[in-house]
Amino acid sequence: MTEELENEYTSIPNGKAGLVERIKSGASESHSQTVMGIGDDCAILDYGSADTLMSTTIFAEGIHFDLTYTPIKHLGYKVVVAAISDILAMNGTPLHVSIALAVSNKVMQQHILEFYDGVHAACHEYDIDLVGGDLSTARTGVTIAVTAMGEAYDNEIVYRNGAQPTDLICVTGNLGGAYMGLQLLEREKTLFNANPGQQPQLSGNDYILRRQLKPEAKAEVLKYLKAKDVKPTAMINLSSGLASELMNICRASKMGCEIFEERIPIHPDTEKMAKEFNINPIVTALNGGEDYELLFTIPLGCYEKIKENDFFSIIGSINKEELGSNVVLRDGSIIPLEPSLNSQTFQNQ
């Protein structure tokens, strides 16, 4: 950080009130639904005839992030992406976020403003209004609560419980990268703590580090599906691994499923790092979290409309509940789909 920027951050008058005014000055109000944003006891939002969608996500230091290796500006960006991904998973349009931030005295004003620089960047990227929140002190660490709000008309909302037999199972992007980025960061932190004179070895791993530290939401996928006149029958945000989230859809829908190992999308950089850690790459996709991709099902009859696309992969299909939930391995063998699948499970097949 330059000396000029340090001076800018540390010369803010009026304590918390001054911080709030600085945060407010960077917050956009581009949506007509924003009647009142930051500056009063409540935000006032007018969504008219559409249904209001709202989701709250908590991030706690030491559980969900480590400030040893997480740039605080990236953290601000990431919490917005995580929150609005839940709105997208309902086939909604995210419009507003409100953020409550509790920090200990180890966090300086400049760090708070860097955090909100990341928040503002994410809001600008996804056309979101930051409309309020709270700032508070904490005895230890940092805790963040993000509430995302959006809208969708009743006939557009997609729930988890709508999957039907023969529906295609689709997933956006690729999986496991965020998990392997975290493993790399944790390894280098451990090595650094043992030998502070040794610099972390992170070069050449930009992709998986970005997946962990600065993920992106998948708003463009919903636009693509709408343009193709395809509405998912069920959808969920991949904040946890593919296995547990797909099982959430199956349980809610009272269905089973069959997915194919060879169709699950994994980036080459994820595969490379997984092998370096002696982890089967498919395990990172099934069990790793924080990918913030969308997992959804669509009717089989829509296949011709979406068979050629750059947004998502078809990895299997929905079955009747009595047929169970299974993974078909590359050699044709079948194993039950479980959140706890590990490398040993696949080595034994």
GROMACS .gro file of C-alpha atoms in nm:
model
  349
    1MET     CA    1   0.000   0.000   0.000
    2THR     CA    2   0.135   0.342  -0.091
    3GLU     CA    3   0.200   0.608   0.173
    4GLU     CA    4  -0.070   0.829   0.016
    5LEU     CA    5  -0.328   0.552   0.047
    6GLU     CA    6  -0.224   0.481   0.405
    7ASN     CA    7  -0.272   0.847   0.491
    8GLU     CA    8  -0.611   0.847   0.319
    9TYR     CA    9  -0.730   0.548   0.522
   10THR     CA   10  -0.595   0.661   0.860
   11SER     CA   11  -0.714   1.021   0.852
   12ILE     CA   12  -1.089   0.951   0.858
   13PRO     CA   13  -1.261   1.165   1.125
   14ASN     CA   14  -1.554   1.081   1.354
   15GLY     CA   15  -1.474   0.716   1.417
   16LYS     CA   16  -1.751   0.474   1.317
   17ALA     CA   17  -1.970   0.752   1.171
   18GLY     CA   18  -1.684   0.861   0.948
   19LEU     CA   19  -1.624   0.504   0.835
   20VAL     CA   20  -1.992   0.461   0.750
   21GLU     CA   21  -1.989   0.782   0.546
   22ARG     CA   22  -1.683   0.662   0.354
   23ILE     CA   23  -1.846   0.325   0.288
   24LYS     CA   24  -2.168   0.497   0.180
   25SER     CA   25  -1.979   0.721  -0.063
   26GLY     CA   26  -1.862   0.414  -0.259
   27ALA     CA   27  -2.200   0.238  -0.265
   28SER     CA   28  -2.408   0.262  -0.581
   29GLU     CA   29  -2.787   0.297  -0.591
   30SER     CA   30  -2.865   0.202  -0.949
   31HIS     CA   31  -3.190   0.008  -0.902
   32SER     CA   32  -3.532   0.169  -0.900
   33GLN     CA   33  -3.627  -0.064  -0.613
   34THR     CA   34  -3.379   0.118  -0.386
   35VAL     CA   35  -3.592   0.374  -0.204
   36MET     CA   36  -3.343   0.425   0.081
   37GLY     CA   37  -3.001   0.267   0.109
   38ILE     CA   38  -2.729   0.330   0.367
   39GLY     CA   39  -2.798   0.614   0.609
   40ASP     CA   40  -3.104   0.531   0.819
   41ASP     CA   41  -3.219   0.258   1.057
   42CYS     CA   42  -3.338   0.040   0.768
   43ALA     CA   43  -3.298   0.009   0.396
   44ILE     CA   44  -3.626   0.060   0.209
   45LEU     CA   45  -3.677  -0.156  -0.098
   46ASP     CA   46  -3.980  -0.167  -0.326
   47TYR     CA   47  -4.002  -0.486  -0.530
   48GLY     CA   48  -4.350  -0.424  -0.668
   49SER     CA   49  -4.535  -0.734  -0.783
   50ALA     CA   50  -4.235  -0.971  -0.791
   51ASP     CA   51  -4.149  -1.209  -0.507
   52THR     CA   52  -3.866  -1.101  -0.278
   53LEU     CA   53  -3.578  -1.346  -0.230
   54MET     CA   54  -3.347  -1.311   0.070
   55SER     CA   55  -3.053  -1.517   0.194
   56THR     CA   56  -2.803  -1.461   0.478
   57THR     CA   57  -2.451  -1.604   0.486
   58ILE     CA   58  -2.202  -1.589   0.776
   59PHE     CA   59  -1.823  -1.590   0.745
   60ALA     CA   60  -1.619  -1.636   1.064
   61GLU     CA   61  -1.244  -1.590   1.082
   62GLY     CA   62  -1.067  -1.918   1.153
   63ILE     CA   63  -1.361  -2.117   1.017
   64HIS     CA   64  -1.438  -1.972   0.674
   65PHE     CA   65  -1.128  -1.766   0.605
   66ASP     CA   66  -0.773  -1.706   0.727
   67LEU     CA   67  -0.640  -1.351   0.707
   68THR     CA   68  -0.285  -1.490   0.703
   69TYR     CA   69  -0.322  -1.557   0.332
   70THR     CA   70  -0.657  -1.402   0.235
   71PRO     CA   71  -0.627  -1.046   0.097
   72ILE     CA   72  -0.897  -0.855   0.279
   73LYS     CA   73  -1.014  -0.686  -0.043
   74HIS     CA   74  -1.064  -1.029  -0.199
   75LEU     CA   75  -1.259  -1.132   0.111
   76GLY     CA   76  -1.500  -0.843   0.058
   77TYR     CA   77  -1.551  -0.954  -0.303
   78LYS     CA   78  -1.594  -1.319  -0.207
   79VAL     CA   79  -1.863  -1.267   0.057
   80VAL     CA   80  -2.081  -1.079  -0.193
   81VAL     CA   81  -2.037  -1.354  -0.454
   82ALA     CA   82  -2.124  -1.622  -0.198
   83ALA     CA   83  -2.438  -1.438  -0.090
   84ILE     CA   84  -2.576  -1.358  -0.434
   85SER     CA   85  -2.509  -1.714  -0.554
   86ASP     CA   86  -2.795  -1.825  -0.330
   87ILE     CA   87  -3.030  -1.583  -0.507
   88LEU     CA   88  -2.913  -1.708  -0.846
   89ALA     CA   89  -2.973  -2.066  -0.733
   90MET     CA   90  -3.343  -1.980  -0.699
   91ASN     CA   91  -3.340  -1.848  -1.058
   92GLY     CA   92  -3.369  -1.498  -0.918
   93THR     CA   93  -3.206  -1.164  -0.991
   94PRO     CA   94  -2.985  -1.039  -0.705
   95LEU     CA   95  -3.029  -0.666  -0.647
   96HIS     CA   96  -2.917  -0.571  -0.296
   97VAL     CA   97  -2.678  -0.674  -0.022
   98SER     CA   98  -2.652  -0.568   0.342
   99ILE     CA   99  -2.335  -0.649   0.538
  100ALA     CA  100  -2.279  -0.669   0.914
  101LEU     CA  101  -1.913  -0.665   1.013
  102ALA     CA  102  -1.776  -0.729   1.363
  103VAL     CA  103  -1.401  -0.677   1.406
  104SER     CA  104  -1.151  -0.692   1.691
  105ASN     CA  105  -0.911  -0.407   1.769
  106LYS     CA  106  -0.641  -0.574   1.559
  107VAL     CA  107  -0.832  -0.463   1.247
  108MET     CA  108  -0.749  -0.104   1.151
  109GLN     CA  109  -0.969   0.141   0.962
  110GLN     CA  110  -0.764   0.089   0.649
  111HIS     CA  111  -0.842  -0.285   0.659
  112ILE     CA  112  -1.215  -0.220   0.693
  113LEU     CA  113  -1.208   0.013   0.395
  114GLU     CA  114  -1.007  -0.237   0.191
  115PHE     CA  115  -1.273  -0.496   0.272
  116TYR     CA  116  -1.542  -0.260   0.144
  117ASP     CA  117  -1.334  -0.183  -0.165
  118GLY     CA  118  -1.378  -0.552  -0.247
  119VAL     CA  119  -1.748  -0.535  -0.165
  120HIS     CA  120  -1.793  -0.235  -0.395
  121ALA     CA  121  -1.599  -0.410  -0.673
  122ALA     CA  122  -1.828  -0.714  -0.655
  123CYS     CA  123  -2.138  -0.493  -0.641
  124HIS     CA  124  -2.019  -0.311  -0.952
  125GLU     CA  125  -1.937  -0.636  -1.133
  126TYR     CA  126  -2.281  -0.790  -1.067
  127ASP     CA  127  -2.489  -0.470  -1.063
  128ILE     CA  128  -2.577  -0.498  -0.694
  129ASP     CA  129  -2.662  -0.214  -0.454
  130LEU     CA  130  -2.505  -0.217  -0.109
  131VAL     CA  131  -2.791  -0.081   0.099
  132GLY     CA  132  -2.684  -0.112   0.461
  133GLY     CA  133  -2.554  -0.328   0.742
  134ASP     CA  134  -2.371  -0.269   1.067
  135LEU     CA  135  -2.022  -0.218   1.208
  136SER     CA  136  -1.941  -0.353   1.552
  137THR     CA  137  -1.647  -0.444   1.771
  138ALA     CA  138  -1.566  -0.804   1.861
  139ARG     CA  139  -1.345  -0.952   2.131
  140THR     CA  140  -1.154  -1.161   1.881
  141GLY     CA  141  -1.125  -1.202   1.507
  142VAL     CA  142  -1.360  -1.096   1.230
  143THR     CA  143  -1.717  -1.208   1.169
  144ILE     CA  144  -1.916  -1.112   0.860
  145ALA     CA  145  -2.288  -1.160   0.796
  146VAL     CA  146  -2.410  -1.086   0.443
  147THR     CA  147  -2.776  -1.067   0.352
  148ALA     CA  148  -2.852  -1.079  -0.019
  149MET     CA  149  -3.190  -0.972  -0.156
  150GLY     CA  150  -3.335  -1.013  -0.501
  151GLU     CA  151  -3.651  -1.077  -0.694
  152ALA     CA  152  -3.821  -1.330  -0.915
  153TYR     CA  153  -4.174  -1.377  -1.037
  154ASP     CA  154  -4.350  -1.676  -0.889
  155ASN     CA  155  -4.350  -1.872  -1.215
  156GLU     CA  156  -3.973  -1.822  -1.251
  157ILE     CA  157  -3.856  -1.943  -0.908
  158VAL     CA  158  -3.672  -2.276  -0.904
  159TYR     CA  159  -3.667  -2.485  -0.586
  160ARG     CA  160  -3.458  -2.784  -0.485
  161ASN     CA  161  -3.754  -3.020  -0.484
  162GLY     CA  162  -3.860  -3.017  -0.850
  163ALA     CA  163  -3.634  -3.281  -1.006
  164GLN     CA  164  -3.813  -3.555  -1.203
  165PRO     CA  165  -3.709  -3.893  -1.347
  166THR     CA  166  -3.503  -3.864  -1.669
  167ASP     CA  167  -3.412  -3.499  -1.596
  168LEU     CA  168  -3.056  -3.417  -1.698
  169ILE     CA  169  -2.814  -3.317  -1.420
  170CYS     CA  170  -2.604  -3.015  -1.514
  171VAL     CA  171  -2.323  -2.826  -1.342
  172THR     CA  172  -2.164  -2.497  -1.442
  173GLY     CA  173  -1.791  -2.436  -1.473
  174ASN     CA  174  -1.559  -2.690  -1.317
  175LEU     CA  175  -1.522  -2.832  -0.969
  176GLY     CA  176  -1.262  -2.879  -0.699
  177GLY     CA  177  -1.042  -2.580  -0.781
  178ALA     CA  178  -1.132  -2.381  -0.469
  179TYR     CA  179  -1.059  -2.682  -0.248
  180MET     CA  180  -0.717  -2.739  -0.399
  181GLY     CA  181  -0.641  -2.367  -0.375
  182LEU     CA  182  -0.715  -2.389  -0.004
  183GLN     CA  183  -0.494  -2.697   0.037
  184LEU     CA  184  -0.205  -2.514  -0.131
  185LEU     CA  185  -0.246  -2.205   0.088
  186GLU     CA  186  -0.266  -2.413   0.406
  187ARG     CA  187   0.044  -2.610   0.310
  188GLU     CA  188   0.246  -2.298   0.240
  189LYS     CA  189   0.127  -2.137   0.565
  190THR     CA  190   0.245  -2.443   0.760
  191LEU     CA  191   0.585  -2.437   0.588
  192PHE     CA  192   0.620  -2.063   0.646
  193ASN     CA  193   0.537  -2.096   1.015
  194ALA     CA  194   0.805  -2.363   1.048
  195ASN     CA  195   1.058  -2.156   0.853
  196PRO     CA  196   0.965  -1.785   0.830
  197GLY     CA  197   1.263  -1.719   0.607
  198GLN     CA  198   1.117  -1.940   0.333
  199GLN     CA  199   0.892  -1.764   0.085
  200PRO     CA  200   0.562  -1.937  -0.005
  201GLN     CA  201   0.575  -2.128  -0.333
  202LEU     CA  202   0.258  -2.013  -0.507
  203SER     CA  203   0.370  -1.923  -0.859
  204GLY     CA  204   0.208  -2.109  -1.146
  205ASN     CA  205  -0.108  -2.178  -0.945
  206ASP     CA  206  -0.305  -1.864  -1.024
  207TYR     CA  207  -0.616  -2.050  -1.134
  208ILE     CA  208  -0.681  -2.253  -0.819
  209LEU     CA  209  -0.580  -1.961  -0.596
  210ARG     CA  210  -0.831  -1.738  -0.771
  211ARG     CA  211  -1.099  -2.002  -0.734
  212GLN     CA  212  -1.043  -2.000  -0.358
  213LEU     CA  213  -0.975  -1.631  -0.293
  214LYS     CA  214  -1.187  -1.454  -0.556
  215PRO     CA  215  -1.461  -1.678  -0.697
  216GLU     CA  216  -1.723  -1.557  -0.943
  217ALA     CA  217  -2.100  -1.602  -0.951
  218LYS     CA  218  -2.274  -1.759  -1.253
  219ALA     CA  219  -2.536  -1.499  -1.344
  220GLU     CA  220  -2.470  -1.538  -1.716
  221VAL     CA  221  -2.588  -1.902  -1.709
  222LEU     CA  222  -2.939  -1.799  -1.610
  223LYS     CA  223  -2.948  -1.549  -1.893
  224TYR     CA  224  -2.842  -1.822  -2.135
  225LEU     CA  225  -3.111  -2.062  -2.015
  226LYS     CA  226  -3.378  -1.795  -2.034
  227ALA     CA  227  -3.272  -1.710  -2.390
  228LYS     CA  228  -3.309  -2.078  -2.478
  229ASP     CA  229  -3.652  -2.092  -2.308
  230VAL     CA  230  -3.525  -2.357  -2.065
  231LYS     CA  231  -3.628  -2.347  -1.701
  232PRO     CA  232  -3.447  -2.578  -1.456
  233THR     CA  233  -3.668  -2.814  -1.258
  234ALA     CA  234  -3.440  -2.797  -0.952
  235MET     CA  235  -3.131  -2.594  -0.867
  236ILE     CA  236  -2.883  -2.540  -0.584
  237ASN     CA  237  -2.568  -2.337  -0.517
  238LEU     CA  238  -2.248  -2.543  -0.486
  239SER     CA  239  -2.112  -2.395  -0.165
  240SER     CA  240  -2.041  -2.748  -0.044
  241GLY     CA  241  -1.923  -3.038  -0.258
  242LEU     CA  242  -2.109  -3.182  -0.555
  243ALA     CA  243  -2.198  -3.502  -0.369
  244SER     CA  244  -2.370  -3.337  -0.073
  245GLU     CA  245  -2.551  -3.075  -0.282
  246LEU     CA  246  -2.678  -3.329  -0.535
  247MET     CA  247  -2.801  -3.541  -0.247
  248ASN     CA  248  -2.982  -3.233  -0.114
  249ILE     CA  249  -3.169  -3.208  -0.446
  250CYS     CA  250  -3.247  -3.580  -0.445
  251ARG     CA  251  -3.375  -3.577  -0.087
  252ALA     CA  252  -3.589  -3.269  -0.145
  253SER     CA  253  -3.728  -3.413  -0.469
  254LYS     CA  254  -3.760  -3.770  -0.334
  255MET     CA  255  -3.554  -3.895  -0.627
  256GLY     CA  256  -3.235  -4.086  -0.698
  257CYS     CA  257  -2.961  -4.006  -0.946
  258GLU     CA  258  -2.681  -4.143  -1.158
  259ILE     CA  259  -2.372  -3.937  -1.243
  260PHE     CA  260  -2.067  -4.036  -1.446
  261GLU     CA  261  -1.713  -3.982  -1.321
  262GLU     CA  262  -1.579  -3.908  -1.668
  263ARG     CA  263  -1.832  -3.627  -1.724
  264ILE     CA  264  -1.757  -3.431  -1.407
  265PRO     CA  265  -1.565  -3.117  -1.515
  266ILE     CA  266  -1.226  -3.069  -1.348
  267HIS     CA  267  -0.971  -2.806  -1.456
  268PRO     CA  268  -0.620  -2.936  -1.550
  269ASP     CA  269  -0.463  -2.715  -1.280
  270THR     CA  270  -0.694  -2.872  -1.022
  271GLU     CA  271  -0.597  -3.220  -1.138
  272LYS     CA  272  -0.228  -3.132  -1.125
  273MET     CA  273  -0.243  -3.001  -0.767
  274ALA     CA  274  -0.463  -3.287  -0.651
  275LYS     CA  275  -0.207  -3.538  -0.774
  276GLU     CA  276   0.069  -3.339  -0.599
  277PHE     CA  277  -0.127  -3.388  -0.276
  278ASN     CA  278  -0.191  -3.754  -0.362
  279ILE     CA  279  -0.565  -3.691  -0.385
  280ASN     CA  280  -0.781  -3.841  -0.659
  281PRO     CA  281  -0.907  -3.534  -0.853
  282ILE     CA  282  -1.263  -3.669  -0.859
  283VAL     CA  283  -1.267  -3.654  -0.479
  284THR     CA  284  -1.197  -3.280  -0.486
  285ALA     CA  285  -1.495  -3.231  -0.719
  286LEU     CA  286  -1.731  -3.445  -0.514
  287ASN     CA  287  -1.629  -3.328  -0.167
  288GLY     CA  288  -1.458  -2.988  -0.206
  289GLY     CA  289  -1.655  -2.674  -0.132
  290GLU     CA  290  -1.670  -2.305  -0.219
  291ASP     CA  291  -1.688  -2.348  -0.596
  292TYR     CA  292  -2.009  -2.139  -0.603
  293GLU     CA  293  -2.113  -2.307  -0.926
  294LEU     CA  294  -2.476  -2.390  -1.002
  295LEU     CA  295  -2.604  -2.748  -0.997
  296PHE     CA  296  -2.939  -2.790  -1.169
  297THR     CA  297  -3.167  -3.032  -1.349
  298ILE     CA  298  -3.352  -2.977  -1.676
  299PRO     CA  299  -3.608  -3.188  -1.864
  300LEU     CA  300  -3.463  -3.441  -2.107
  301GLY     CA  301  -3.674  -3.283  -2.382
  302CYS     CA  302  -3.463  -2.967  -2.360
  303TYR     CA  303  -3.141  -3.146  -2.460
  304GLU     CA  304  -3.140  -3.028  -2.821
  305LYS     CA  305  -3.163  -2.666  -2.704
  306ILE     CA  306  -2.861  -2.681  -2.476
  307LYS     CA  307  -2.642  -2.964  -2.606
  308GLU     CA  308  -2.383  -2.718  -2.740
  309ASN     CA  309  -2.299  -2.458  -2.479
  310ASP     CA  310  -1.992  -2.318  -2.306
  311PHE     CA  311  -2.153  -2.268  -1.965
  312PHE     CA  312  -2.225  -2.609  -1.816
  313SER     CA  313  -2.174  -2.985  -1.843
  314ILE     CA  314  -2.431  -3.264  -1.837
  315ILE     CA  315  -2.302  -3.514  -1.581
  316GLY     CA  316  -2.589  -3.758  -1.538
  317SER     CA  317  -2.962  -3.797  -1.487
  318ILE     CA  318  -3.231  -3.816  -1.221
  319ASN     CA  319  -3.379  -4.159  -1.143
  320LYS     CA  320  -3.658  -4.293  -0.926
  321GLU     CA  321  -3.578  -4.290  -0.557
  322GLU     CA  322  -3.577  -4.667  -0.523
  323LEU     CA  323  -3.287  -4.691  -0.770
  324GLY     CA  324  -3.063  -4.498  -0.531
  325SER     CA  325  -2.799  -4.231  -0.594
  326ASN     CA  326  -2.484  -4.361  -0.762
  327VAL     CA  327  -2.160  -4.272  -0.935
  328VAL     CA  328  -2.062  -4.467  -1.248
  329LEU     CA  329  -1.683  -4.491  -1.255
  330ARG     CA  330  -1.467  -4.484  -1.567
  331ASP     CA  331  -1.436  -4.865  -1.566
  332GLY     CA  332  -1.814  -4.904  -1.556
  333SER     CA  333  -1.837  -5.007  -1.190
  334ILE     CA  334  -2.095  -4.834  -0.970
  335ILE     CA  335  -2.060  -4.698  -0.617
  336PRO     CA  336  -2.315  -4.519  -0.397
  337LEU     CA  337  -2.300  -4.139  -0.400
  338GLU     CA  338  -2.196  -4.018  -0.054
  339PRO     CA  339  -2.045  -3.691   0.076
  340SER     CA  340  -1.760  -3.883   0.242
  341LEU     CA  341  -1.617  -4.049  -0.071
  342ASN     CA  342  -1.237  -4.044  -0.056
  343SER     CA  343  -0.938  -4.140  -0.267
  344GLN     CA  344  -0.921  -4.485  -0.109
  345THR     CA  345  -1.279  -4.552  -0.223
  346PHE     CA  346  -1.178  -4.503  -0.585
  347GLN     CA  347  -0.844  -4.681  -0.558
  348ASN     CA  348  -1.026  -4.991  -0.440
  349GLN     CA  349  -1.249  -5.008  -0.747
   0.00000   0.00000   0.00000
